[in-house]
Every structure is written in structure tokens, then in C-alpha cells.
PDB file of C-alpha atoms and ligand atoms in Angstrom:
ATOM      1  CA  UNK Y   1      14.665  31.130  14.123  1.00 46.00           C
ATOM      2  CA  UNK Y   2      16.064  27.551  14.247  1.00 43.00           C
ATOM      3  CA  UNK Y   3      18.819  26.793  11.768  1.00 47.00           C
ATOM      4  CA  UNK Y   4      18.000  23.897   9.443  1.00 45.00           C
ATOM      5  CA  UNK Y   5      21.701  23.295   8.776  1.00 44.00           C
ATOM      6  CA  UNK Y   6      22.184  22.409  12.466  1.00 47.00           C
ATOM      7  CA  UNK Y   7      20.189  19.243  11.866  1.00 49.00           C
ATOM      8  CA  UNK Y   8      23.040  17.360  10.208  1.00 52.00           C
ATOM      9  CA  UNK Y   9      24.879  17.472  13.524  1.00 50.00           C
ATOM     10  CA  UNK Y  10      21.977  15.720  15.171  1.00 57.00           C
ATOM     11  CA  UNK Y  11      22.194  12.914  12.633  1.00 59.00           C
ATOM     12  CA  UNK Y  12      25.833  12.427  13.507  1.00 57.00           C
ATOM     13  CA  UNK Y  13      25.151  12.533  17.228  1.00 62.00           C
ATOM     14  CA  UNK Y  14      22.473   9.870  16.884  1.00 67.00           C
ATOM     15  CA  UNK Y  15      25.229   7.601  15.568  1.00 64.00           C
ATOM     16  CA  UNK Y  16      24.180   4.002  15.237  1.00 63.00           C
ATOM     17  CA  UNK Y  17      20.557   4.627  16.001  1.00 61.00           C
ATOM     18  CA  UNK Y  18      20.189   6.569  12.750  1.00 66.00           C
ATOM     19  CA  UNK Y  19      21.169   3.619  10.640  1.00 68.00           C
ATOM     20  CA  UNK Y  20      17.690   2.910   9.353  1.00 87.00           C
ATOM     21  CA  UNK Y  21      16.992   6.547   8.466  1.00 92.00           C
ATOM     22  CA  UNK Y  22      17.637   7.728   4.928  1.00 92.00           C
ATOM     23  CA  UNK Y  23      17.664  11.494   4.528  1.00 93.00           C
ATOM     24  CA  UNK Y  24      16.988  12.301   0.877  1.00 93.00           C
ATOM     25  CA  UNK Y  25      19.111  15.376   0.395  1.00 90.00           C
ATOM     26  CA  UNK Y  26      18.790  15.707  -3.396  1.00 93.00           C
ATOM     27  CA  UNK Y  27      18.776  19.434  -4.322  1.00 96.00           C
ATOM     28  CA  UNK Y  28      15.378  19.233  -6.014  1.00 97.00           C
ATOM     29  CA  UNK Y  29      13.835  17.634  -2.929  1.00 97.00           C
ATOM     30  CA  UNK Y  30      15.431  20.190  -0.610  1.00 97.00           C
ATOM     31  CA  UNK Y  31      14.396  23.117  -2.828  1.00 98.00           C
ATOM     32  CA  UNK Y  32      10.797  21.969  -3.002  1.00 98.00           C
ATOM     33  CA  UNK Y  33      10.738  21.184   0.723  1.00 98.00           C
ATOM     34  CA  UNK Y  34      11.797  24.790   1.446  1.00 98.00           C
ATOM     35  CA  UNK Y  35       8.795  25.995  -0.584  1.00 98.00           C
ATOM     36  CA  UNK Y  36       6.515  23.542   1.241  1.00 98.00           C
ATOM     37  CA  UNK Y  37       7.712  24.835   4.615  1.00 98.00           C
ATOM     38  CA  UNK Y  38       7.144  28.480   3.651  1.00 98.00           C
ATOM     39  CA  UNK Y  39       4.067  29.859   5.413  1.00 98.00           C
ATOM     40  CA  UNK Y  40       3.302  31.957   2.302  1.00 97.00           C
ATOM     41  CA  UNK Y  41       2.804  28.868   0.126  1.00 97.00           C
ATOM     42  CA  UNK Y  42      -0.918  28.446  -0.526  1.00 95.00           C
ATOM     43  CA  UNK Y  43      -2.927  25.203  -0.609  1.00 95.00           C
ATOM     44  CA  UNK Y  44      -2.772  24.656  -4.392  1.00 96.00           C
ATOM     45  CA  UNK Y  45       1.000  25.025  -4.610  1.00 98.00           C
ATOM     46  CA  UNK Y  46       1.443  23.110  -1.337  1.00 98.00           C
ATOM     47  CA  UNK Y  47      -0.487  20.129  -2.758  1.00 98.00           C
ATOM     48  CA  UNK Y  48       1.490  20.178  -6.013  1.00 98.00           C
ATOM     49  CA  UNK Y  49       4.813  20.363  -4.184  1.00 98.00           C
ATOM     50  CA  UNK Y  50       3.976  17.555  -1.746  1.00 98.00           C
ATOM     51  CA  UNK Y  51       3.077  15.321  -4.698  1.00 98.00           C
ATOM     52  CA  UNK Y  52       6.276  16.261  -6.556  1.00 98.00           C
ATOM     53  CA  UNK Y  53       8.516  15.614  -3.554  1.00 98.00           C
ATOM     54  CA  UNK Y  54       6.793  12.274  -2.938  1.00 98.00           C
ATOM     55  CA  UNK Y  55       7.484  11.327  -6.565  1.00 98.00           C
ATOM     56  CA  UNK Y  56      11.144  12.312  -6.292  1.00 97.00           C
ATOM     57  CA  UNK Y  57      11.503  10.398  -3.023  1.00 97.00           C
ATOM     58  CA  UNK Y  58       9.858   7.333  -4.569  1.00 96.00           C
ATOM     59  CA  UNK Y  59      12.923   7.098  -6.791  1.00 91.00           C
ATOM     60  CA  UNK Y  60      15.076   6.412  -3.714  1.00 91.00           C
ATOM     61  CA  UNK Y  61      12.567   4.348  -1.775  1.00 93.00           C
ATOM     62  CA  UNK Y  62      12.240   1.893  -4.674  1.00 92.00           C
ATOM     63  CA  UNK Y  63      16.007   1.501  -5.055  1.00 88.00           C
ATOM     64  CA  UNK Y  64      15.761  -1.903  -3.322  1.00 82.00           C
ATOM     65  CA  UNK Y  65      13.558  -3.422  -6.046  1.00 89.00           C
ATOM     66  CA  UNK Y  66      15.243  -6.415  -7.681  1.00 90.00           C
ATOM     67  CA  UNK Y  67      15.750  -6.465 -11.464  1.00 94.00           C
ATOM     68  CA  UNK Y  68      15.613  -9.373 -13.870  1.00 96.00           C
ATOM     69  CA  UNK Y  69      17.068  -9.679 -17.345  1.00 97.00           C
ATOM     70  CA  UNK Y  70      14.549  -9.728 -20.189  1.00 97.00           C
ATOM     71  CA  UNK Y  71      14.959 -10.060 -23.923  1.00 98.00           C
ATOM     72  CA  UNK Y  72      13.296  -7.442 -26.094  1.00 97.00           C
ATOM     73  CA  UNK Y  73      13.753  -6.141 -29.645  1.00 98.00           C
ATOM     74  CA  UNK Y  74      14.625  -2.549 -30.370  1.00 98.00           C
ATOM     75  CA  UNK Y  75      13.933  -1.247 -33.913  1.00 98.00           C
ATOM     76  CA  UNK Y  76      17.584  -2.112 -34.618  1.00 98.00           C
ATOM     77  CA  UNK Y  77      17.761  -5.639 -33.210  1.00 98.00           C
ATOM     78  CA  UNK Y  78      17.607  -7.962 -30.177  1.00 98.00           C
ATOM     79  CA  UNK Y  79      18.576  -6.582 -26.792  1.00 98.00           C
ATOM     80  CA  UNK Y  80      18.950  -7.882 -23.249  1.00 98.00           C
ATOM     81  CA  UNK Y  81      17.459  -5.340 -20.869  1.00 98.00           C
ATOM     82  CA  UNK Y  82      16.471  -5.173 -17.198  1.00 97.00           C
ATOM     83  CA  UNK Y  83      13.010  -4.871 -15.728  1.00 94.00           C
ATOM     84  CA  UNK Y  84      11.648  -4.967 -12.186  1.00 91.00           C
ATOM     85  CA  UNK Y  85      11.297  -8.598 -11.135  1.00 90.00           C
ATOM     86  CA  UNK Y  86       7.643  -8.801 -10.198  1.00 79.00           C
ATOM     87  CA  UNK Y  87       7.783  -7.370  -6.668  1.00 74.00           C
ATOM     88  CA  UNK Y  88       4.326  -6.481  -5.463  1.00 92.00           C
ATOM     89  CA  UNK Y  89       4.153  -3.035  -3.945  1.00 95.00           C
ATOM     90  CA  UNK Y  90       1.588  -1.371  -1.754  1.00 97.00           C
ATOM     91  CA  UNK Y  91       1.378   2.227  -0.639  1.00 98.00           C
ATOM     92  CA  UNK Y  92      -0.488   2.995   2.559  1.00 98.00           C
ATOM     93  CA  UNK Y  93      -1.264   6.655   3.236  1.00 98.00           C
ATOM     94  CA  UNK Y  94      -2.164   7.610   6.795  1.00 98.00           C
ATOM     95  CA  UNK Y  95      -5.289   9.770   6.454  1.00 98.00           C
ATOM     96  CA  UNK Y  96      -5.573  12.568   5.933  1.00 95.00           C
ATOM     97  CA  UNK Y  97      -2.221  14.107   5.168  1.00 98.00           C
ATOM     98  CA  UNK Y  98      -0.666  10.969   3.657  1.00 98.00           C
ATOM     99  CA  UNK Y  99      -3.197  11.269   0.804  1.00 98.00           C
ATOM    100  CA  UNK Y 100      -1.202  14.197  -0.539  1.00 98.00           C
ATOM    101  CA  UNK Y 101       1.719  11.881  -1.332  1.00 98.00           C
ATOM    102  CA  UNK Y 102      -0.172   9.026  -3.036  1.00 98.00           C
ATOM    103  CA  UNK Y 103      -0.308  10.319  -6.614  1.00 98.00           C
ATOM    104  CA  UNK Y 104       3.394  11.097  -6.591  1.00 98.00           C
ATOM    105  CA  UNK Y 105       4.136   7.435  -5.952  1.00 97.00           C
ATOM    106  CA  UNK Y 106       1.488   6.116  -8.322  1.00 97.00           C
ATOM    107  CA  UNK Y 107       2.952   8.167 -11.163  1.00 96.00           C
ATOM    108  CA  UNK Y 108       6.132   6.094 -10.882  1.00 94.00           C
ATOM    109  CA  UNK Y 109       4.619   2.804  -9.726  1.00 93.00           C
ATOM    110  CA  UNK Y 110       1.126   2.695 -11.211  1.00 94.00           C
ATOM    111  CA  UNK Y 111       0.662  -1.007 -10.440  1.00 93.00           C
ATOM    112  CA  UNK Y 112       0.976  -0.461  -6.674  1.00 96.00           C
ATOM    113  CA  UNK Y 113      -2.140  -1.209  -4.641  1.00 97.00           C
ATOM    114  CA  UNK Y 114      -3.294   1.470  -2.208  1.00 98.00           C
ATOM    115  CA  UNK Y 115      -4.390   0.757   1.361  1.00 98.00           C
ATOM    116  CA  UNK Y 116      -5.730   3.429   3.697  1.00 98.00           C
ATOM    117  CA  UNK Y 117      -5.293   3.831   7.433  1.00 98.00           C
ATOM    118  CA  UNK Y 118      -7.320   6.578   9.120  1.00 98.00           C
ATOM    119  CA  UNK Y 119      -5.735   7.995  12.278  1.00 97.00           C
ATOM    120  CA  UNK Y 120      -6.043  11.332  14.000  1.00 93.00           C
ATOM    121  CA  UNK Y 121      -4.045  12.673  16.907  1.00 90.00           C
ATOM    122  CA  UNK Y 122      -6.068  13.397  20.005  1.00 92.00           C
ATOM    123  CA  UNK Y 123      -5.249  17.093  20.583  1.00 88.00           C
ATOM    124  CA  UNK Y 124      -4.944  16.636  24.369  1.00 91.00           C
ATOM    125  CA  UNK Y 125      -3.021  13.376  24.682  1.00 94.00           C
ATOM    126  CA  UNK Y 126      -1.347  13.536  21.208  1.00 93.00           C
ATOM    127  CA  UNK Y 127      -2.065   9.790  20.992  1.00 95.00           C
ATOM    128  CA  UNK Y 128      -3.370   8.459  17.661  1.00 96.00           C
ATOM    129  CA  UNK Y 129      -6.967   7.291  17.369  1.00 96.00           C
ATOM    130  CA  UNK Y 130      -7.874   4.803  14.625  1.00 97.00           C
ATOM    131  CA  UNK Y 131     -11.037   5.473  12.601  1.00 97.00           C
ATOM    132  CA  UNK Y 132     -10.536   3.628   9.301  1.00 98.00           C
ATOM    133  CA  UNK Y 133      -8.569   0.781   7.798  1.00 97.00           C
ATOM    134  CA  UNK Y 134      -8.840  -0.768   4.333  1.00 98.00           C
ATOM    135  CA  UNK Y 135      -5.880  -2.737   3.019  1.00 98.00           C
ATOM    136  CA  UNK Y 136      -5.130  -4.905  -0.019  1.00 97.00           C
ATOM    137  CA  UNK Y 137      -6.160  -8.525   0.688  1.00 95.00           C
ATOM    138  CA  UNK Y 138      -2.645  -9.827  -0.031  1.00 96.00           C
ATOM    139  CA  UNK Y 139      -0.914  -7.345   2.267  1.00 96.00           C
ATOM    140  CA  UNK Y 140       1.444 -10.048   3.580  1.00 96.00           C
ATOM    141  CA  UNK Y 141       2.929 -10.544   0.088  1.00 94.00           C
ATOM    142  CA  UNK Y 142       3.535  -6.858  -0.633  1.00 95.00           C
ATOM    143  CA  UNK Y 143       6.402  -4.478  -0.026  1.00 95.00           C
ATOM    144  CA  UNK Y 144       4.543  -1.738   1.811  1.00 97.00           C
ATOM    145  CA  UNK Y 145       5.401   1.949   1.934  1.00 98.00           C
ATOM    146  CA  UNK Y 146       3.530   3.956   4.570  1.00 98.00           C
ATOM    147  CA  UNK Y 147       3.026   7.578   3.508  1.00 98.00           C
ATOM    148  CA  UNK Y 148       2.713  10.442   5.975  1.00 98.00           C
ATOM    149  CA  UNK Y 149       4.332  13.856   5.588  1.00 98.00           C
ATOM    150  CA  UNK Y 150       5.001  14.234   9.337  1.00 98.00           C
ATOM    151  CA  UNK Y 151       6.725  11.916  11.819  1.00 98.00           C
ATOM    152  CA  UNK Y 152       6.224  13.949  14.992  1.00 97.00           C
ATOM    153  CA  UNK Y 153       5.815  12.001  18.267  1.00 97.00           C
ATOM    154  CA  UNK Y 154       5.886   8.860  16.119  1.00 97.00           C
ATOM    155  CA  UNK Y 155       2.602   7.651  17.626  1.00 97.00           C
ATOM    156  CA  UNK Y 156       0.698   7.559  14.323  1.00 98.00           C
ATOM    157  CA  UNK Y 157       3.451   5.813  12.352  1.00 98.00           C
ATOM    158  CA  UNK Y 158       3.986   3.288  15.150  1.00 98.00           C
ATOM    159  CA  UNK Y 159       0.262   2.521  15.303  1.00 98.00           C
ATOM    160  CA  UNK Y 160       0.120   2.153  11.499  1.00 98.00           C
ATOM    161  CA  UNK Y 161       3.020  -0.322  11.566  1.00 98.00           C
ATOM    162  CA  UNK Y 162       1.420  -2.223  14.501  1.00 98.00           C
ATOM    163  CA  UNK Y 163      -1.763  -2.511  12.486  1.00 98.00           C
ATOM    164  CA  UNK Y 164      -0.027  -3.652   9.276  1.00 98.00           C
ATOM    165  CA  UNK Y 165       2.008  -6.245  11.161  1.00 98.00           C
ATOM    166  CA  UNK Y 166      -1.144  -7.554  12.865  1.00 97.00           C
ATOM    167  CA  UNK Y 167      -2.578  -8.061   9.356  1.00 97.00           C
ATOM    168  CA  UNK Y 168       0.523 -10.071   8.437  1.00 97.00           C
ATOM    169  CA  UNK Y 169       2.671  -7.499   6.650  1.00 97.00           C
ATOM    170  CA  UNK Y 170       6.289  -8.609   6.339  1.00 95.00           C
ATOM    171  CA  UNK Y 171       8.006  -5.674   4.674  1.00 95.00           C
ATOM    172  CA  UNK Y 172       7.263  -2.085   5.667  1.00 97.00           C
ATOM    173  CA  UNK Y 173       9.003   1.229   4.996  1.00 97.00           C
ATOM    174  CA  UNK Y 174       7.919   4.711   6.031  1.00 98.00           C
ATOM    175  CA  UNK Y 175       8.177   7.713   3.736  1.00 98.00           C
ATOM    176  CA  UNK Y 176       7.732  11.131   5.308  1.00 98.00           C
ATOM    177  CA  UNK Y 177       8.751  14.668   4.433  1.00 98.00           C
ATOM    178  CA  UNK Y 178       9.868  15.815   7.870  1.00 98.00           C
ATOM    179  CA  UNK Y 179      10.797  13.697  10.885  1.00 97.00           C
ATOM    180  CA  UNK Y 180      11.552  14.768  14.436  1.00 96.00           C
ATOM    181  CA  UNK Y 181      14.297  13.073  16.444  1.00 94.00           C
ATOM    182  CA  UNK Y 182      11.630  12.050  18.976  1.00 95.00           C
ATOM    183  CA  UNK Y 183       9.519  10.402  16.253  1.00 96.00           C
ATOM    184  CA  UNK Y 184      12.470   8.516  14.815  1.00 95.00           C
ATOM    185  CA  UNK Y 185      13.404   7.271  18.272  1.00 93.00           C
ATOM    186  CA  UNK Y 186       9.825   6.179  19.045  1.00 95.00           C
ATOM    187  CA  UNK Y 187       9.286   4.319  15.767  1.00 96.00           C
ATOM    188  CA  UNK Y 188      12.751   2.793  15.718  1.00 94.00           C
ATOM    189  CA  UNK Y 189      12.581   1.543  19.304  1.00 93.00           C
ATOM    190  CA  UNK Y 190       9.329  -0.350  18.630  1.00 96.00           C
ATOM    191  CA  UNK Y 191       9.963  -1.304  14.991  1.00 97.00           C
ATOM    192  CA  UNK Y 192      13.694  -1.323  14.199  1.00 94.00           C
ATOM    193  CA  UNK Y 193      12.996  -3.280  10.997  1.00 95.00           C
ATOM    194  CA  UNK Y 194      11.119  -0.329   9.434  1.00 96.00           C
ATOM    195  CA  UNK Y 195      13.375   1.879   7.308  1.00 94.00           C
ATOM    196  CA  UNK Y 196      12.505   5.565   7.475  1.00 95.00           C
ATOM    197  CA  UNK Y 197      12.897   7.749   4.366  1.00 95.00           C
ATOM    198  CA  UNK Y 198      12.613  11.466   5.016  1.00 96.00           C
ATOM    199  CA  UNK Y 199      13.582  14.706   3.316  1.00 96.00           C
ATOM    200  CA  UNK Y 200      14.615  16.296   6.631  1.00 96.00           C
ATOM    201  CA  UNK Y 201      15.215  15.583  10.297  1.00 94.00           C
ATOM    202  CA  UNK Y 202      14.156  18.708  12.168  1.00 96.00           C
ATOM    203  CA  UNK Y 203      15.206  20.031  15.529  1.00 95.00           C
ATOM    204  CA  UNK Y 204      12.540  18.976  18.026  1.00 96.00           C
ATOM    205  CA  UNK Y 205       8.853  18.967  18.960  1.00 97.00           C
ATOM    206  CA  UNK Y 206       7.166  21.923  20.625  1.00 97.00           C
ATOM    207  CA  UNK Y 207       4.797  21.641  23.618  1.00 95.00           C
ATOM    208  CA  UNK Y 208       1.863  20.921  21.284  1.00 94.00           C
ATOM    209  CA  UNK Y 209       3.652  18.054  19.544  1.00 96.00           C
ATOM    210  CA  UNK Y 210       4.353  20.075  16.399  1.00 97.00           C
ATOM    211  CA  UNK Y 211       7.675  19.704  14.634  1.00 98.00           C
ATOM    212  CA  UNK Y 212       9.986  22.733  14.948  1.00 98.00           C
ATOM    213  CA  UNK Y 213      10.520  24.342  12.492  1.00 98.00           C
ATOM    214  CA  UNK Y 214       8.445  21.834  10.476  1.00 98.00           C
ATOM    215  CA  UNK Y 215       5.770  23.075   8.126  1.00 98.00           C
ATOM    216  CA  UNK Y 216       2.769  23.520  10.419  1.00 98.00           C
ATOM    217  CA  UNK Y 217      -0.250  21.249  10.196  1.00 97.00           C
ATOM    218  CA  UNK Y 218       0.181  19.176   7.039  1.00 98.00           C
ATOM    219  CA  UNK Y 219      -3.470  18.069   6.796  1.00 97.00           C
ATOM    220  CA  UNK Y 220      -4.809  21.582   7.246  1.00 97.00           C
ATOM    221  CA  UNK Y 221      -2.386  23.039   4.697  1.00 97.00           C
ATOM    222  CA  UNK Y 222      -3.229  20.327   2.139  1.00 97.00           C
ATOM    223  CA  UNK Y 223      -6.972  20.564   2.495  1.00 95.00           C
ATOM    224  CA  UNK Y 224      -7.446  24.208   3.498  1.00 93.00           C
ATOM    225  CA  UNK Y 225      -8.976  23.383   6.893  1.00 93.00           C
ATOM    226  CA  UNK Y 226      -8.056  24.977  10.205  1.00 81.00           C
TER     227      UNK Y 226
HETATM  228  C1  PRP F   1      -0.708  14.450  11.551  1.00 74.93           C
HETATM  229  C2  PRP F   1       0.255  13.868  10.536  1.00 74.93           C
HETATM  230  C3  PRP F   1       0.558  12.524  11.115  1.00 74.93           C
HETATM  231  C4  PRP F   1       0.529  12.784  12.590  1.00 74.93           C
HETATM  232  C5  PRP F   1       1.934  12.866  13.065  1.00 74.93           C
HETATM  233  O1  PRP F   1      -1.972  13.947  11.350  1.00 74.93           O
HETATM  234  O2  PRP F   1      -0.252  13.819   9.243  1.00 74.93           O
HETATM  235  O3  PRP F   1      -0.378  11.534  10.765  1.00 74.93           O
HETATM  236  O4  PRP F   1      -0.138  14.031  12.788  1.00 74.93           O
HETATM  237  O5  PRP F   1       1.977  13.027  14.421  1.00 74.93           O
HETATM  238  P1  PRP F   1       2.543  11.929  15.419  1.00 74.93           P
HETATM  239  O6  PRP F   1       3.840  11.447  14.854  1.00 74.93           O
HETATM  240  O7  PRP F   1       2.720  12.716  16.691  1.00 74.93           O
HETATM  241  O8  PRP F   1       1.538  10.840  15.574  1.00 74.93           O
HETATM  242  P2  PRP F   1      -3.255  14.479  12.167  1.00 74.93           P
HETATM  243  O9  PRP F   1      -3.475  13.622  13.367  1.00 74.93           O
HETATM  244  O10 PRP F   1      -3.112  15.946  12.419  1.00 74.93           O
HETATM  245  O11 PRP F   1      -4.439  14.161  11.201  1.00 74.93           O
HETATM  246  P3  PRP F   1      -4.752  14.738   9.730  1.00 74.93           P
HETATM  247  O12 PRP F   1      -3.715  14.169   8.802  1.00 74.93           O
HETATM  248  O13 PRP F   1      -6.118  14.218   9.471  1.00 74.93           O
HETATM  249  O14 PRP F   1      -4.697  16.231   9.780  1.00 74.93           O
HETATM  250  N1  URA F   2       1.225  16.874  12.493  1.00 74.93           N
HETATM  251  C1  URA F   2       1.445  17.875  11.625  1.00 74.93           C
HETATM  252  O1  URA F   2       0.691  18.050  10.659  1.00 74.93           O
HETATM  253  N2  URA F   2       2.474  18.706  11.848  1.00 74.93           N
HETATM  254  C2  URA F   2       3.313  18.545  12.879  1.00 74.93           C
HETATM  255  O2  URA F   2       4.261  19.338  13.026  1.00 74.93           O
HETATM  256  C3  URA F   2       3.072  17.487  13.778  1.00 74.93           C
HETATM  257  C4  URA F   2       2.027  16.662  13.553  1.00 74.93           C
END
């Protein structure tokens, strides 16, 4: 069985090329990710955990948001406080599996608009095929966070970024639960401006393009399909 702890070494070996990858190693995220990976975790618990981890990761992904000073009154008296300075956010799940992360983000950033990109991987070529796209009209003004639990070959994430950039998007991040080294390399080589936030960088892909050890098929586990 592959050792998850060996993955840190890979991060070091990647050196400079890992500089736009943020591995969220908070104990709560890692604990919940272990439960998500477990083959004995059923669909209900899997869905709840994916949403919870997405919410915890949102805390880090939104760290870049600028603050502005505001004046408010507490019950005791006047107070200068800080609030987020009007950045417009958008979350863009890649269907289907990205849907499992949406509510986690919306719990923390309820004003975010939600776009949807429908892609599936052709089982033979492993290349993504687009079947749906609906984005906020002002996508070029928004800080966009693409949501997809799995960055495997990187084909789907790269196609999603291509599509968003074609629509004029200027600021894009990717949030996933598990990334493969191959997926990071593929996305980073085409879109080095896209920061990748992940809870883990796993060992490799297998011959079917699945992440090893990964968590299996994220869409199937979320929605109980096979
Ligand atoms: C999975 C996953 C990603 C994609 C990752 O989706 O949710 O979107 O594969 O693989 P890649 O990095 O090699 O492109 P899938 O195509 O299985 O569709 P689904 O979410 O509808 O199950
Ligand atoms: N898609 C998944 O759902 N899991 C993988 O490991 C790779 C692609």
C-alpha cells in the first residue's frame, strides 16, 4: 500500500515548480480527508465530509481577499473594524464531482456567484469532453475559484481554465482535494498563473488515469453511481 507520508518528499523534489501549489495540511482537513479516502465511507458521510473539507479549505483560499477599515458601533461605543473590501467572487464547480464542494464555500461566502462547467473524461482517451457551461455574466470582474475534488491528468482543470479565460476571466484559482503530480505539471505548464489549493498531492496516476492512492471515483462516490 502506498505511503501517504512519502508525498512530502515529492513536493520538495518538485522544487520551484511547486511554487503555485498550496497544500492545506491543517489537522482537521487531513483527518477528514482520511475518512473521505476510506473505501468504507458511504455516500451520505462522503458528501458531508467533502462539503466540510471544502469549507475548511475556503478559509485558506480566501486569505488573499483585501480588507478595508469600517466604522461601526458596538453596544459599548464606536469601533474601527475591518471588512472584506468588495471583491466579487465566483465559484465554478466542474460537474459533476465539483458540485459536492459548492455548499462548503457558499456557507462562508454566501454572496459568491456560482458558474457551472460540465465536463466528463472520455474513458478511452481520458480527454475531457465539454457538455455544459453557464457562467456569471460579469465573469471578467470576479475572482474565480474552480472546484473539483480530483486533479488527475489535469485535462479537465486545464480545459475549465481555457474556457474561463476565453470568456475573459482574469483571476482564477483551483481548489481540489487530491492532486497528482502529473495533473499539477499539466495545469501549471499551460496556466502558471493559476494557483492550486489541494489537501494532498498523491503519488501518481494508474493506467486508467485514477489517482493512486486517491479516493476512487469522486463523482460515483458522491452520487452513488457506478
Ligand atoms: C473526474 C473528476 C475531474 C476529472 C479529473 O470527473 O471529478 O473532473 O475526473 O480528471 P482529469 O484531471 O484527468 O481530467 P469525471 O470525468 O469522472 O466526471 P464526473 O465528475 O461527472 O464523475
Ligand atoms: N477522477 C476521479 O474521480 N478520480 C480519480 O482518481 C481520477 C479522476
